[in-house]
mmCIF file of C-alpha atoms in Angstrom:
data_model
loop_
_atom_site.group_PDB
_atom_site.id
_atom_site.type_symbol
_atom_site.label_atom_id
_atom_site.label_comp_id
_atom_site.label_asym_id
_atom_site.label_seq_id
_atom_site.Cartn_x
_atom_site.Cartn_y
_atom_site.Cartn_z
ATOM 1 C CA MET X 1 197.846 175.477 94.555
ATOM 2 C CA ASP X 2 195.771 177.266 91.923
ATOM 3 C CA TYR X 3 192.993 179.799 92.425
ATOM 4 C CA ILE X 4 189.405 178.615 92.358
ATOM 5 C CA ARG X 5 187.652 179.835 89.213
ATOM 6 C CA ILE X 6 184.138 180.927 88.436
ATOM 7 C CA LYS X 7 182.051 179.993 85.417
ATOM 8 C CA GLN X 8 181.825 182.840 82.937
ATOM 9 C CA ILE X 9 178.267 184.159 82.563
ATOM 10 C CA THR X 10 176.903 184.109 79.015
ATOM 11 C CA GLU X 11 174.014 185.760 77.183
ATOM 12 C CA SER X 12 172.223 182.407 77.270
ATOM 13 C CA ASP X 13 172.398 182.519 81.067
ATOM 14 C CA PHE X 14 170.812 185.957 81.064
ATOM 15 C CA ASP X 15 168.168 184.771 78.579
ATOM 16 C CA SER X 16 167.090 182.240 81.197
ATOM 17 C CA ILE X 17 167.011 184.930 83.914
ATOM 18 C CA VAL X 18 164.743 187.186 81.843
ATOM 19 C CA GLN X 19 162.485 184.265 80.900
ATOM 20 C CA ALA X 20 162.185 183.274 84.569
ATOM 21 C CA ALA X 21 161.093 186.862 85.296
ATOM 22 C CA GLY X 22 158.372 186.622 82.623
ATOM 23 C CA GLY X 23 160.185 188.407 79.785
ATOM 24 C CA SER X 24 161.506 187.326 76.404
ATOM 25 C CA ARG X 25 164.250 188.092 73.913
ATOM 26 C CA ILE X 26 163.489 190.529 71.084
ATOM 27 C CA PRO X 27 164.499 188.829 67.815
ATOM 28 C CA SER X 28 164.888 191.975 65.665
ATOM 29 C CA GLN X 29 168.402 192.955 64.629
ATOM 30 C CA GLY X 30 169.649 196.300 65.958
ATOM 31 C CA SER X 31 167.050 196.409 68.722
ATOM 32 C CA ALA X 32 167.320 196.095 72.479
ATOM 33 C CA ASP X 33 167.800 192.548 73.771
ATOM 34 C CA TYR X 34 164.647 191.885 75.836
ATOM 35 C CA GLU X 35 161.154 193.014 76.677
ATOM 36 C CA LEU X 36 159.746 192.588 80.175
ATOM 37 C CA ASN X 37 156.273 193.988 80.836
ATOM 38 C CA GLU X 38 156.609 197.792 80.821
ATOM 39 C CA ALA X 39 160.294 197.799 79.793
ATOM 40 C CA VAL X 40 162.739 197.033 77.037
ATOM 41 C CA ILE X 41 166.158 195.917 78.262
ATOM 42 C CA GLU X 42 169.606 196.145 76.707
ATOM 43 C CA LEU X 43 172.284 193.899 78.208
ATOM 44 C CA LYS X 44 175.966 194.838 78.077
ATOM 45 C CA PHE X 45 178.810 192.700 79.423
ATOM 46 C CA VAL X 46 181.900 194.703 80.413
ATOM 47 C CA GLN X 47 184.725 192.185 80.041
ATOM 48 C CA GLU X 48 187.702 194.259 78.907
ATOM 49 C CA GLU X 49 190.316 194.612 81.646
ATOM 50 C CA GLY X 50 191.046 198.276 82.240
ATOM 51 C CA PHE X 51 194.831 198.024 82.327
ATOM 52 C CA GLU X 52 195.400 195.996 79.164
ATOM 53 C CA LYS X 53 195.376 198.814 76.590
ATOM 54 C CA ALA X 54 198.728 200.569 75.985
ATOM 55 C CA PRO X 55 197.265 204.106 75.659
ATOM 56 C CA ARG X 56 195.445 203.656 78.973
ATOM 57 C CA GLN X 57 198.614 202.360 80.623
ATOM 58 C CA ALA X 58 200.510 205.468 79.496
ATOM 59 C CA LYS X 59 197.848 207.777 80.960
ATOM 60 C CA LEU X 60 197.786 205.899 84.268
ATOM 61 C CA ALA X 61 201.587 205.877 84.446
ATOM 62 C CA LYS X 62 201.734 209.638 83.931
ATOM 63 C CA LEU X 63 199.077 210.203 86.591
ATOM 64 C CA PHE X 64 200.717 208.115 89.330
ATOM 65 C CA ARG X 65 204.411 208.509 88.462
ATOM 66 C CA SER X 66 204.241 212.198 89.307
ATOM 67 C CA GLN X 67 203.375 211.203 92.888
ATOM 68 C CA GLN X 68 205.976 208.430 93.162
ATOM 69 C CA PRO X 69 208.860 209.757 91.041
ATOM 70 C CA SER X 70 211.765 207.769 92.485
ATOM 71 C CA THR X 71 210.355 204.298 93.191
ATOM 72 C CA PRO X 72 210.993 201.227 90.993
ATOM 73 C CA VAL X 73 207.413 200.056 91.637
ATOM 74 C CA VAL X 74 204.495 202.490 91.470
ATOM 75 C CA ILE X 75 201.339 201.600 93.405
ATOM 76 C CA LEU X 76 198.116 202.504 91.590
ATOM 77 C CA ASP X 77 195.928 203.474 94.525
ATOM 78 C CA PRO X 78 193.158 205.971 93.685
ATOM 79 C CA ASP X 79 192.823 206.838 97.393
ATOM 80 C CA SER X 80 196.281 208.454 97.181
ATOM 81 C CA LEU X 81 195.113 210.972 94.576
ATOM 82 C CA GLY X 82 193.756 214.459 95.058
ATOM 83 C CA PRO X 83 190.235 215.390 93.861
ATOM 84 C CA THR X 84 191.317 216.527 90.388
ATOM 85 C CA GLN X 85 193.541 213.496 89.832
ATOM 86 C CA THR X 86 190.808 211.163 91.110
ATOM 87 C CA ARG X 87 188.385 212.501 88.519
ATOM 88 C CA GLU X 88 191.038 211.976 85.832
ATOM 89 C CA TYR X 89 191.684 208.407 87.051
ATOM 90 C CA TYR X 90 188.044 207.392 86.706
ATOM 91 C CA ARG X 91 187.732 209.270 83.425
ATOM 92 C CA ILE X 92 190.567 207.098 82.061
ATOM 93 C CA LEU X 93 188.916 203.891 83.294
ATOM 94 C CA ALA X 94 185.455 204.910 82.059
ATOM 95 C CA HIS X 95 186.265 204.569 78.359
ATOM 96 C CA PRO X 96 185.061 200.947 77.811
ATOM 97 C CA ILE X 97 181.845 201.670 79.723
ATOM 98 C CA LYS X 98 181.155 204.877 77.785
ATOM 99 C CA LYS X 99 181.242 202.906 74.524
ATOM 100 C CA HIS X 100 178.676 200.429 75.847
ATOM 101 C CA VAL X 101 176.414 203.219 77.123
ATOM 102 C CA ALA X 102 176.482 205.109 73.805
ATOM 103 C CA LYS X 103 175.565 202.015 71.802
ATOM 104 C CA ALA X 104 172.886 200.892 74.264
ATOM 105 C CA ALA X 105 171.215 204.317 74.254
ATOM 106 C CA LYS X 106 170.642 204.130 70.494
ATOM 107 C CA GLN X 107 169.291 200.577 70.677
ATOM 108 C CA LEU X 108 166.947 201.338 73.565
ATOM 109 C CA GLU X 109 165.589 204.533 72.020
ATOM 110 C CA ALA X 110 164.858 202.867 68.685
ATOM 111 C CA THR X 111 163.159 199.886 70.340
ATOM 112 C CA ALA X 112 161.103 201.763 72.961
ATOM 113 C CA ASN X 113 159.528 204.032 70.339
ATOM 114 C CA ARG X 114 157.975 201.045 68.551
ATOM 115 C CA TYR X 115 155.517 200.680 71.410
ATOM 116 C CA ASN X 116 152.543 202.833 72.373
ATOM 117 C CA PRO X 117 152.934 203.928 75.052
ATOM 118 C CA ALA X 118 156.729 203.950 74.834
ATOM 119 C CA ARG X 119 158.445 201.444 77.080
ATOM 120 C CA THR X 120 160.836 202.179 79.936
ATOM 121 C CA ARG X 121 164.400 201.996 78.606
ATOM 122 C CA VAL X 122 166.527 199.780 80.880
ATOM 123 C CA LEU X 123 170.276 199.237 80.579
ATOM 124 C CA VAL X 124 171.839 196.286 82.426
ATOM 125 C CA LEU X 125 175.623 196.650 82.754
ATOM 126 C CA MET X 126 177.354 193.526 84.075
ATOM 127 C CA ASN X 127 180.980 193.608 85.188
ATOM 128 C CA LEU X 128 182.375 190.249 84.093
ATOM 129 C CA GLY X 129 186.081 190.970 83.941
ATOM 130 C CA TYR X 130 186.851 194.634 84.543
ATOM 131 C CA THR X 131 188.582 193.912 87.859
ATOM 132 C CA ALA X 132 190.326 197.299 87.925
ATOM 133 C CA LEU X 133 186.982 198.622 89.174
ATOM 134 C CA ALA X 134 185.483 197.301 92.410
ATOM 135 C CA ALA X 135 181.706 196.932 92.584
ATOM 136 C CA ASP X 136 181.050 200.387 94.038
ATOM 137 C CA GLU X 137 183.506 202.005 91.631
ATOM 138 C CA PHE X 138 181.900 200.241 88.680
ATOM 139 C CA GLU X 139 178.466 201.396 89.801
ATOM 140 C CA SER X 140 179.621 205.005 90.161
ATOM 141 C CA VAL X 141 181.320 205.089 86.752
ATOM 142 C CA CYS X 142 178.301 203.498 85.033
ATOM 143 C CA LEU X 143 175.886 206.054 86.468
ATOM 144 C CA LYS X 144 178.161 208.967 85.646
ATOM 145 C CA CYS X 145 178.470 207.806 82.032
ATOM 146 C CA VAL X 146 174.694 207.450 81.682
ATOM 147 C CA ARG X 147 173.787 210.762 83.318
ATOM 148 C CA ASN X 148 176.492 212.750 81.532
ATOM 149 C CA ASP X 149 176.313 211.245 78.064
ATOM 150 C CA THR X 150 172.671 210.471 77.271
ATOM 151 C CA THR X 151 169.003 211.145 78.075
ATOM 152 C CA LYS X 152 167.818 207.983 76.327
ATOM 153 C CA ILE X 153 168.152 205.603 79.273
ATOM 154 C CA ASP X 154 165.526 205.583 82.027
ATOM 155 C CA PHE X 155 166.823 202.943 84.404
ATOM 156 C CA VAL X 156 170.224 201.349 85.034
ATOM 157 C CA VAL X 157 171.094 198.038 86.666
ATOM 158 C CA SER X 158 174.764 197.690 87.601
ATOM 159 C CA GLY X 159 175.762 194.167 88.444
ATOM 160 C CA GLY X 160 178.400 191.497 88.374
ATOM 161 C CA ILE X 161 179.913 188.546 90.175
ATOM 162 C CA TYR X 162 182.986 189.516 92.199
ATOM 163 C CA LEU X 163 185.176 186.617 93.339
ATOM 164 C CA HIS X 164 187.919 187.272 95.907
ATOM 165 C CA SER X 165 190.333 184.534 96.952
ATOM 166 C CA ASP X 166 193.699 183.862 98.609
ATOM 167 C CA LYS X 167 193.550 180.231 97.351
ATOM 168 C CA PHE X 168 192.289 179.060 100.766
ATOM 169 C CA ASP X 169 189.387 181.371 101.607
ATOM 170 C CA ASN X 170 186.973 182.335 98.827
ATOM 171 C CA TYR X 171 184.327 185.060 98.808
ATOM 172 C CA LEU X 172 181.677 185.366 96.103
ATOM 173 C CA LEU X 173 179.966 188.772 96.042
ATOM 174 C CA PRO X 174 177.090 189.070 93.550
ATOM 175 C CA ARG X 175 175.674 192.510 92.755
ATOM 176 C CA PHE X 176 172.513 193.523 90.920
ATOM 177 C CA ASP X 177 171.714 197.091 91.935
ATOM 178 C CA PRO X 178 168.825 199.261 90.627
ATOM 179 C CA HIS X 179 169.280 202.940 89.737
ATOM 180 C CA PRO X 180 166.308 204.983 88.498
ATOM 181 C CA VAL X 181 167.457 207.727 86.113
ATOM 182 C CA ASN X 182 164.167 209.064 84.736
ATOM 183 C CA LEU X 183 161.519 209.012 87.471
ATOM 184 C CA ASP X 184 158.744 209.549 84.913
ATOM 185 C CA ARG X 185 159.427 206.071 83.525
ATOM 186 C CA PRO X 186 159.700 203.617 86.438
ATOM 187 C CA PHE X 187 160.626 199.941 86.214
ATOM 188 C CA PRO X 188 158.473 198.064 88.763
ATOM 189 C CA SER X 189 159.287 194.727 87.095
ATOM 190 C CA PHE X 190 162.829 195.048 88.427
ATOM 191 C CA ASP X 191 161.688 193.055 91.468
ATOM 192 C CA LEU X 192 160.834 190.092 89.202
ATOM 193 C CA LEU X 193 164.209 190.377 87.452
ATOM 194 C CA LEU X 194 166.051 190.594 90.765
ATOM 195 C CA LYS X 195 164.346 187.477 92.104
ATOM 196 C CA ALA X 196 165.290 185.514 88.977
ATOM 197 C CA TRP X 197 168.869 186.803 89.238
ATOM 198 C CA GLN X 198 169.135 185.695 92.881
ATOM 199 C CA VAL X 199 168.050 182.165 91.971
ATOM 200 C CA PHE X 200 170.665 182.113 89.211
ATOM 201 C CA GLU X 201 173.549 183.379 91.350
ATOM 202 C CA GLU X 202 172.744 180.864 94.102
ATOM 203 C CA ARG X 203 173.000 178.059 91.545
ATOM 204 C CA LEU X 204 176.237 179.550 90.230
ATOM 205 C CA ALA X 205 177.742 179.650 93.727
ATOM 206 C CA THR X 206 176.731 176.034 94.356
ATOM 207 C CA SER X 207 178.255 174.905 91.055
ATOM 208 C CA MET X 208 181.650 176.323 92.086
ATOM 209 C CA ILE X 209 181.801 173.569 94.713
ATOM 210 C CA THR X 210 179.882 170.751 93.043
ATOM 211 C CA GLN X 211 181.214 171.304 89.495
ATOM 212 C CA PRO X 212 184.593 173.078 89.780
ATOM 213 C CA VAL X 213 185.780 174.957 86.709
ATOM 214 C CA PRO X 214 188.991 173.312 85.371
ATOM 215 C CA PRO X 215 192.257 175.309 85.474
ATOM 216 C CA GLY X 216 192.629 177.408 82.348
ATOM 217 C CA GLU X 217 188.883 177.872 81.965
ATOM 218 C CA GLY X 218 186.351 180.229 83.488
ATOM 219 C CA ARG X 219 187.328 183.460 85.200
ATOM 220 C CA LEU X 220 189.964 184.091 87.857
ATOM 221 C CA PRO X 221 189.214 185.984 91.066
ATOM 222 C CA VAL X 222 190.277 189.599 91.508
ATOM 223 C CA ILE X 223 194.098 189.527 91.657
ATOM 224 C CA ASP X 224 196.898 192.096 91.396
ATOM 225 C CA LEU X 225 196.942 194.017 88.125
ATOM 226 C CA MET X 226 200.294 195.145 86.766
ATOM 227 C CA PHE X 227 202.115 196.412 83.716
ATOM 228 C CA ASP X 228 205.671 197.542 82.930
ATOM 229 C CA LEU X 229 206.452 200.798 81.157
ATOM 230 C CA ASP X 230 209.886 202.360 80.582
ATOM 231 C CA GLY X 231 211.510 200.051 83.120
ATOM 232 C CA ILE X 232 208.990 200.849 85.864
ATOM 233 C CA ARG X 233 206.457 198.377 87.198
ATOM 234 C CA TYR X 234 202.950 199.666 87.959
ATOM 235 C CA VAL X 235 200.799 197.591 90.322
ATOM 236 C CA LYS X 236 197.198 197.873 91.490
ATOM 237 C CA PRO X 237 197.010 195.493 94.478
ATOM 238 C CA ALA X 238 193.967 193.297 94.859
ATOM 239 C CA PRO X 239 191.811 193.906 97.950
ATOM 240 C CA VAL X 240 192.968 192.021 101.039
ATOM 241 C CA VAL X 241 190.958 188.845 101.628
ATOM 242 C CA PRO X 242 190.084 188.108 105.290
ATOM 243 C CA SER X 243 191.733 184.795 106.103
ATOM 244 C CA ASN X 244 190.587 181.991 108.383
ATOM 245 C CA VAL X 245 193.816 180.071 107.688
ATOM 246 C CA PHE X 246 196.768 182.435 108.069
ATOM 247 C CA PRO X 247 197.869 184.048 111.354
ATOM 248 C CA GLY X 248 196.777 187.642 111.725
ATOM 249 C CA GLY X 249 193.721 187.130 109.535
ATOM 250 C CA ARG X 250 195.390 187.819 106.182
ATOM 251 C CA ALA X 251 197.359 185.728 103.720
ATOM 252 C CA PRO X 252 200.849 186.771 102.618
ATOM 253 C CA ARG X 253 200.911 188.588 99.283
ATOM 254 C CA THR X 254 201.378 186.460 96.188
ATOM 255 C CA ASN X 255 204.918 186.671 94.808
ATOM 256 C CA SER X 256 204.721 188.633 91.556
ATOM 257 C CA SER X 257 208.463 189.247 91.136
ATOM 258 C CA GLY X 258 209.126 186.264 88.887
ATOM 259 C CA LEU X 259 211.883 185.009 91.242
ATOM 260 C CA ASP X 260 211.834 181.334 92.186
ATOM 261 C CA ARG X 261 214.192 181.723 95.158
ATOM 262 C CA CYS X 262 214.951 184.462 97.643
ATOM 263 C CA PRO X 263 218.112 186.448 96.788
ATOM 264 C CA PRO X 264 220.585 187.337 99.605
ATOM 265 C CA VAL X 265 219.567 190.549 101.281
ATOM 266 C CA GLU X 266 222.192 190.862 104.059
ATOM 267 C CA LEU X 267 225.412 189.449 105.461
ATOM 268 C CA VAL X 268 225.289 188.034 108.978
ATOM 269 C CA PHE X 269 228.275 188.306 111.362
ATOM 270 C CA ALA X 270 228.055 186.221 114.491
ATOM 271 C CA ALA X 271 228.738 187.886 117.838
ATOM 272 C CA LEU X 272 231.895 186.484 119.497
ATOM 273 C CA THR X 273 232.927 186.717 123.139
ATOM 274 C CA HIS X 274 236.488 187.852 124.070
ATOM 275 C CA ALA X 275 237.486 184.228 124.685
ATOM 276 C CA GLU X 276 236.094 183.104 121.342
ATOM 277 C CA TRP X 277 237.814 185.990 119.599
ATOM 278 C CA ALA X 278 241.144 185.112 121.236
ATOM 279 C CA ASN X 279 240.790 181.532 120.002
ATOM 280 C CA PHE X 280 239.982 182.828 116.522
ATOM 281 C CA LYS X 281 243.097 185.025 116.467
ATOM 282 C CA HIS X 282 245.205 182.158 117.767
ATOM 283 C CA ALA X 283 244.003 179.977 114.864
ATOM 284 C CA LEU X 284 245.105 182.670 112.373
ATOM 285 C CA PRO X 285 248.622 183.682 113.516
ATOM 286 C CA LEU X 286 249.339 185.457 110.215
ATOM 287 C CA ALA X 287 246.237 187.726 110.419
ATOM 288 C CA LYS X 288 248.189 190.650 111.947
ATOM 289 C CA THR X 289 245.437 193.192 111.170
ATOM 290 C CA LEU X 290 242.870 191.618 113.487
ATOM 291 C CA LYS X 291 241.921 193.896 116.397
ATOM 292 C CA GLY X 292 241.763 193.141 120.060
ATOM 293 C CA SER X 293 238.027 192.377 120.063
ATOM 294 C CA HIS X 294 235.375 191.230 117.606
ATOM 295 C CA ALA X 295 233.534 194.533 117.894
ATOM 296 C CA GLN X 296 236.692 196.467 116.962
#
């Protein structure tokens, strides 16, 4: 049984969301993507998976291996880290987002200054594949990158579609969260954009049932992330999905070992009574080393 998949969101989809809110795309090259009343909007899709780059894998391995030095499998759980290591963990994972923020800041600044008065500069960051970061983690990293690295963004929207599944139960969690950065330049039209987004995500959720995405297409739910380095496997487990099917309310973990059958893990010796043991000894008259009882 394969995982259910979700349709990948495209820029054309977001064009329709902005148009439904009363905005339009800006055709000029090198500018922000949209204008909506008092704001110009730059859209960035974060699709790169955080654990796919070799340099990032090496940094994560060094960070977690020091805590789990003798295990063949290292669990990448940020909750197990101390404060300093936690900051380093999110600094490592922030790199793709920092690149988007830096580019968006330049585009928004150049576009907003064409208007008089200058428009509110809005950055929309959508998580469409960076499953190493949960929704709240993604939001926190986005805001930290904006506040630490630039003063050219007035308002941030952190969003995404988070699909969690155990192949039986499926949970679709859309996010589209507003974050004012510069209070002198508000974005009251966010309410219009949010309403258009909610209509879109409801249609997207319906299409998962009425028009299923074929296997091999679309986007998988959040699943275990793993990589191997120097003979050690590093795993970031996916969040546990509440189950209405399996006993105990949770599905068994997906087998990621690559084995197609269970190897022997123990030898079983049956318990024999004294009478059974006597019969066994009688059947083997040459086995002189057998003791007086099975336990012996």
